Amino acid sequence: SYQLTQPPSVSVSPGQTARITCSGDALPKQYVYWYQQRPGQAPVLIIYKDSERPSGIPERFSGSSSGTTVTLSISGVQAADEADYYCQSADSSGKIYFFGSGTKVTVL
Amino acid sequence: EEQLVQSGAEMKKPGESLTISCKASGYIFSRYWVAWVRQTPEKGLEWMGIVYPADSDTRYSPSFQGQVTISADESISTAYLHWSSLEASDTAIYYCAIHRVVVPPSNKPFYYGLDVWGQGTTVTVSS
């Protein structure tokens, strides 16, 4: 079945920019959504439609897309940003959704 | 405030059946799809499928088609996830979430994301 590929881990120093990629064949035609999940908590939607932020999500979180790869950027990384991040998108039908494998962001 | 409250943790034996629930409040239940998501340490989050409470239309991930049944009861604003015969590999945390499709004025509907989540239900299957 359809797969979205993310790097298992990303490490970043405080104040720097973390970038997490998500790759999939259908991404040129399907939007990507990003979720942050802290340990022991439910995921939280942080980006929708590739680059839009829901109300209450800091501007430090941004999204971009280029072909089959989309990128979540976290600028001015803080200790509180240490979490797992998942991308989500639909297959070519647009009806069935998938999550990426998840990326653990570690703040050094 | 929109809220999803899930049923409590379950411990079951292989071969047993199970239904877990997700009760919605604070919004018109029939308006939005409800998704079920599985989480395990090995695979992370997995989208299982969605149900539209207004007409019980369902869509399943190929990985879960035939393995579970997703349903909803509009009269009590509750969605369900059902197994007829559990396996040890079903051990996981299960979340429900609002699969929100927004219809802006004069524009076509778009998927907004899973923006409200339940607290999760831990299911443990062991002999």
Coordinates of C-alpha atoms in Angstrom, one line a residue:
Chain A
S1 CA 0.0 0.0 0.0
Y2 CA 0.9 3.7 -0.2
Q3 CA 3.9 4.8 1.9
L4 CA 5.0 8.2 3.3
T5 CA 8.7 8.2 4.2
Q6 CA 10.2 10.3 7.0
P7 CA 13.6 10.2 8.6
P8 CA 13.5 8.3 11.9
S9 CA 15.2 11.1 13.8
V10 CA 16.4 14.7 13.6
S11 CA 18.7 16.4 16.2
V12 CA 18.9 20.1 16.5
S13 CA 20.4 22.6 19.0
P14 CA 18.2 25.1 20.7
G15 CA 17.5 28.2 18.6
Q16 CA 18.4 26.4 15.4
T17 CA 16.0 25.3 12.6
A18 CA 14.8 21.7 12.4
R19 CA 13.7 20.4 9.1
I20 CA 11.7 17.2 8.7
T21 CA 10.9 15.7 5.3
C22 CA 8.1 13.5 4.1
S23 CA 8.2 11.9 0.7
G24 CA 5.4 10.1 -1.2
D25 CA 4.5 9.5 -4.9
A26 CA 1.1 11.2 -4.6
L27 CA 2.3 14.3 -2.8
P28 CA 2.3 16.5 -6.0
K29 CA -1.5 16.1 -6.0
Q30 CA -2.3 15.6 -2.3
Y31 CA -1.9 17.9 0.6
V32 CA 0.2 17.0 3.6
Y33 CA -0.8 17.5 7.2
W34 CA 1.7 17.5 10.1
Y35 CA 1.1 16.4 13.7
Q36 CA 3.2 16.8 16.8
Q37 CA 3.0 14.1 19.5
R38 CA 4.6 14.6 22.9
P39 CA 5.1 11.5 25.1
G40 CA 2.0 10.2 26.7
Q41 CA -0.2 12.6 24.8
A42 CA -2.5 12.5 21.8
P43 CA -1.2 14.0 18.6
V44 CA -1.8 17.7 17.8
L45 CA -2.4 19.1 14.3
I46 CA 0.2 21.7 13.6
I47 CA 0.1 22.1 9.8
Y48 CA -2.7 21.5 7.3
K49 CA -2.8 21.8 3.5
D50 CA 1.0 21.7 3.3
S51 CA 1.7 25.1 4.9
E52 CA -1.3 26.4 6.8
R53 CA -1.2 26.7 10.6
P54 CA -4.3 26.1 12.7
S55 CA -5.2 28.7 15.2
G56 CA -2.9 28.7 18.2
I57 CA 0.1 27.1 16.5
P58 CA 3.2 29.3 16.7
E59 CA 4.7 30.9 13.5
R60 CA 7.9 28.9 14.2
F61 CA 6.2 26.0 12.6
S62 CA 6.0 26.2 8.8
G63 CA 5.5 23.8 5.9
S64 CA 6.6 23.8 2.3
S65 CA 6.3 21.4 -0.6
S66 CA 8.3 20.6 -3.7
G67 CA 7.3 17.7 -5.9
T68 CA 7.2 14.5 -4.1
T69 CA 8.7 15.9 -0.9
V70 CA 7.2 18.2 1.7
T71 CA 9.1 19.7 4.6
L72 CA 8.1 20.8 8.1
S73 CA 10.4 23.5 9.5
I74 CA 10.7 24.4 13.1
S75 CA 12.6 27.6 13.5
G76 CA 14.1 28.8 16.8
V77 CA 13.7 25.3 18.2
Q78 CA 12.9 25.1 21.9
A79 CA 13.1 22.3 24.4
A80 CA 9.3 22.0 24.3
D81 CA 9.5 21.1 20.6
E82 CA 11.1 17.8 21.5
A83 CA 8.5 15.3 20.3
D84 CA 7.5 12.9 17.5
Y85 CA 6.3 14.4 14.3
Y86 CA 4.1 12.6 11.8
C87 CA 3.1 13.6 8.3
Q88 CA -0.3 12.5 6.9
S89 CA -1.6 12.5 3.3
A90 CA -4.0 10.7 1.0
D91 CA -3.3 8.2 -1.7
S92 CA -4.0 9.0 -5.3
S93 CA -7.8 8.3 -4.8
G94 CA -7.9 11.1 -2.2
K95 CA -10.1 9.0 0.0
I96 CA -7.7 6.8 2.0
Y97 CA -5.2 8.5 4.3
F98 CA -1.8 7.3 5.6
F99 CA 0.6 8.5 8.2
G100 CA 4.3 8.7 7.7
S101 CA 6.6 6.6 9.9
G102 CA 7.3 9.4 12.2
T103 CA 10.3 11.5 13.1
K104 CA 11.7 11.9 16.6
V105 CA 13.0 15.4 17.1
T106 CA 15.7 15.7 19.8
V107 CA 16.8 19.0 21.1
L108 CA 20.4 18.8 22.1
Chain B
E1 CA -16.0 22.9 23.2
E2 CA -15.7 20.0 20.8
Q3 CA -14.6 16.8 22.7
L4 CA -14.2 13.1 22.1
V5 CA -14.2 10.8 25.1
Q6 CA -13.2 7.2 24.6
S7 CA -14.0 4.1 26.6
G8 CA -11.5 2.7 29.1
A9 CA -8.6 0.4 28.8
E10 CA -9.3 -3.3 27.9
M11 CA -7.5 -6.5 28.5
K12 CA -8.6 -9.4 26.4
K13 CA -7.5 -12.8 25.3
P14 CA -6.8 -13.9 21.7
G15 CA -10.0 -14.9 19.9
E16 CA -12.3 -12.7 22.0
S17 CA -14.4 -9.9 20.5
L18 CA -14.2 -6.3 21.5
T19 CA -15.9 -3.0 20.8
I20 CA -14.4 0.3 22.0
S21 CA -16.3 3.6 21.8
C22 CA -15.8 7.3 21.2
K23 CA -18.5 9.7 22.5
A24 CA -18.6 13.1 20.9
S25 CA -19.9 16.3 22.4
G26 CA -19.8 20.1 21.7
Y27 CA -20.6 19.8 18.0
I28 CA -23.2 18.3 15.7
F29 CA -21.9 14.7 15.5
S30 CA -23.4 14.0 12.0
R31 CA -21.4 16.9 10.5
Y32 CA -17.9 15.4 10.5
W33 CA -16.3 12.1 9.7
V34 CA -14.7 10.3 12.7
A35 CA -11.4 8.6 12.2
W36 CA -9.8 5.7 14.1
V37 CA -6.0 5.6 14.5
R38 CA -3.8 2.9 15.9
Q39 CA -0.5 3.5 17.6
T40 CA 2.2 1.0 18.4
P41 CA 5.9 1.6 19.3
E42 CA 6.9 -0.4 16.3
K43 CA 4.8 1.4 13.6
G44 CA 3.8 4.7 15.1
L45 CA 0.5 6.1 14.0
E46 CA -1.6 4.2 11.5
W47 CA -4.8 5.5 9.9
M48 CA -7.4 2.7 10.2
G49 CA -10.5 4.3 8.6
I50 CA -13.3 6.7 8.9
V51 CA -17.1 6.8 9.4
Y52 CA -19.6 9.5 8.4
P53 CA -22.2 9.4 11.1
A54 CA -25.0 11.0 9.0
D55 CA -25.2 8.0 6.7
S56 CA -22.7 5.5 8.2
D57 CA -20.5 5.6 5.1
T58 CA -17.1 4.1 5.9
R59 CA -13.7 3.9 4.3
Y60 CA -10.9 1.6 5.5
S61 CA -7.2 1.5 5.1
P62 CA -6.2 -1.6 3.0
S63 CA -4.3 -2.7 6.1
F64 CA -7.4 -2.9 8.2
Q65 CA -10.1 -3.7 5.7
G66 CA -11.8 -6.9 6.9
Q67 CA -9.9 -6.8 10.2
V68 CA -12.1 -4.3 12.1
T69 CA -15.5 -2.8 11.7
I70 CA -16.0 1.0 12.2
S71 CA -19.5 2.3 12.9
A72 CA -21.4 5.1 14.4
D73 CA -24.7 5.7 16.2
E74 CA -25.9 9.2 15.4
S75 CA -28.6 9.1 18.0
I76 CA -26.0 8.9 20.9
S77 CA -23.2 10.8 19.1
T78 CA -20.9 7.8 19.5
A79 CA -18.5 6.0 17.1
Y80 CA -17.3 2.5 17.5
L81 CA -14.4 0.3 16.6
H82 CA -15.1 -3.5 16.7
W83 CA -13.0 -6.6 16.5
S84 CA -14.7 -10.0 16.1
S85 CA -11.6 -12.0 16.9
L86 CA -8.7 -10.3 18.5
E87 CA -5.0 -11.2 18.0
A88 CA -2.0 -10.4 20.0
S89 CA -0.9 -8.0 17.3
D90 CA -4.0 -5.8 18.0
T91 CA -2.3 -4.7 21.2
A92 CA -2.0 -0.9 20.8
I93 CA -3.4 2.5 21.7
Y94 CA -6.4 3.4 19.7
Y95 CA -7.4 7.0 19.1
C96 CA -10.5 8.5 17.6
A97 CA -10.4 11.9 16.0
I98 CA -12.6 14.3 14.1
H99 CA -11.7 14.0 10.4
R100 CA -12.8 17.5 9.6
V101 CA -13.8 18.4 6.1
V102 CA -14.4 22.1 5.9
V103 CA -16.9 23.7 3.4
P104 CA -15.9 27.4 3.0
P105 CA -18.3 29.8 1.4
S106 CA -18.1 29.8 -2.4
N107 CA -15.3 27.3 -2.4
K108 CA -15.0 23.5 -2.7
P109 CA -14.8 21.4 0.5
F110 CA -11.3 20.5 1.8
Y111 CA -9.9 18.2 4.4
Y112 CA -8.7 20.2 7.3
G113 CA -7.0 17.4 9.3
L114 CA -7.5 15.5 12.5
D115 CA -7.9 18.4 14.8
V116 CA -9.7 17.0 17.8
W117 CA -8.6 13.7 19.3
G118 CA -9.9 11.4 22.0
Q119 CA -7.7 10.5 24.9
G120 CA -6.9 7.1 23.5
T121 CA -7.9 3.6 24.6
T122 CA -5.3 1.0 25.4
V123 CA -6.1 -2.5 24.2
T124 CA -4.0 -5.3 25.5
V125 CA -4.4 -8.8 23.9
S126 CA -2.6 -11.6 25.7
S127 CA -3.2 -15.2 26.7

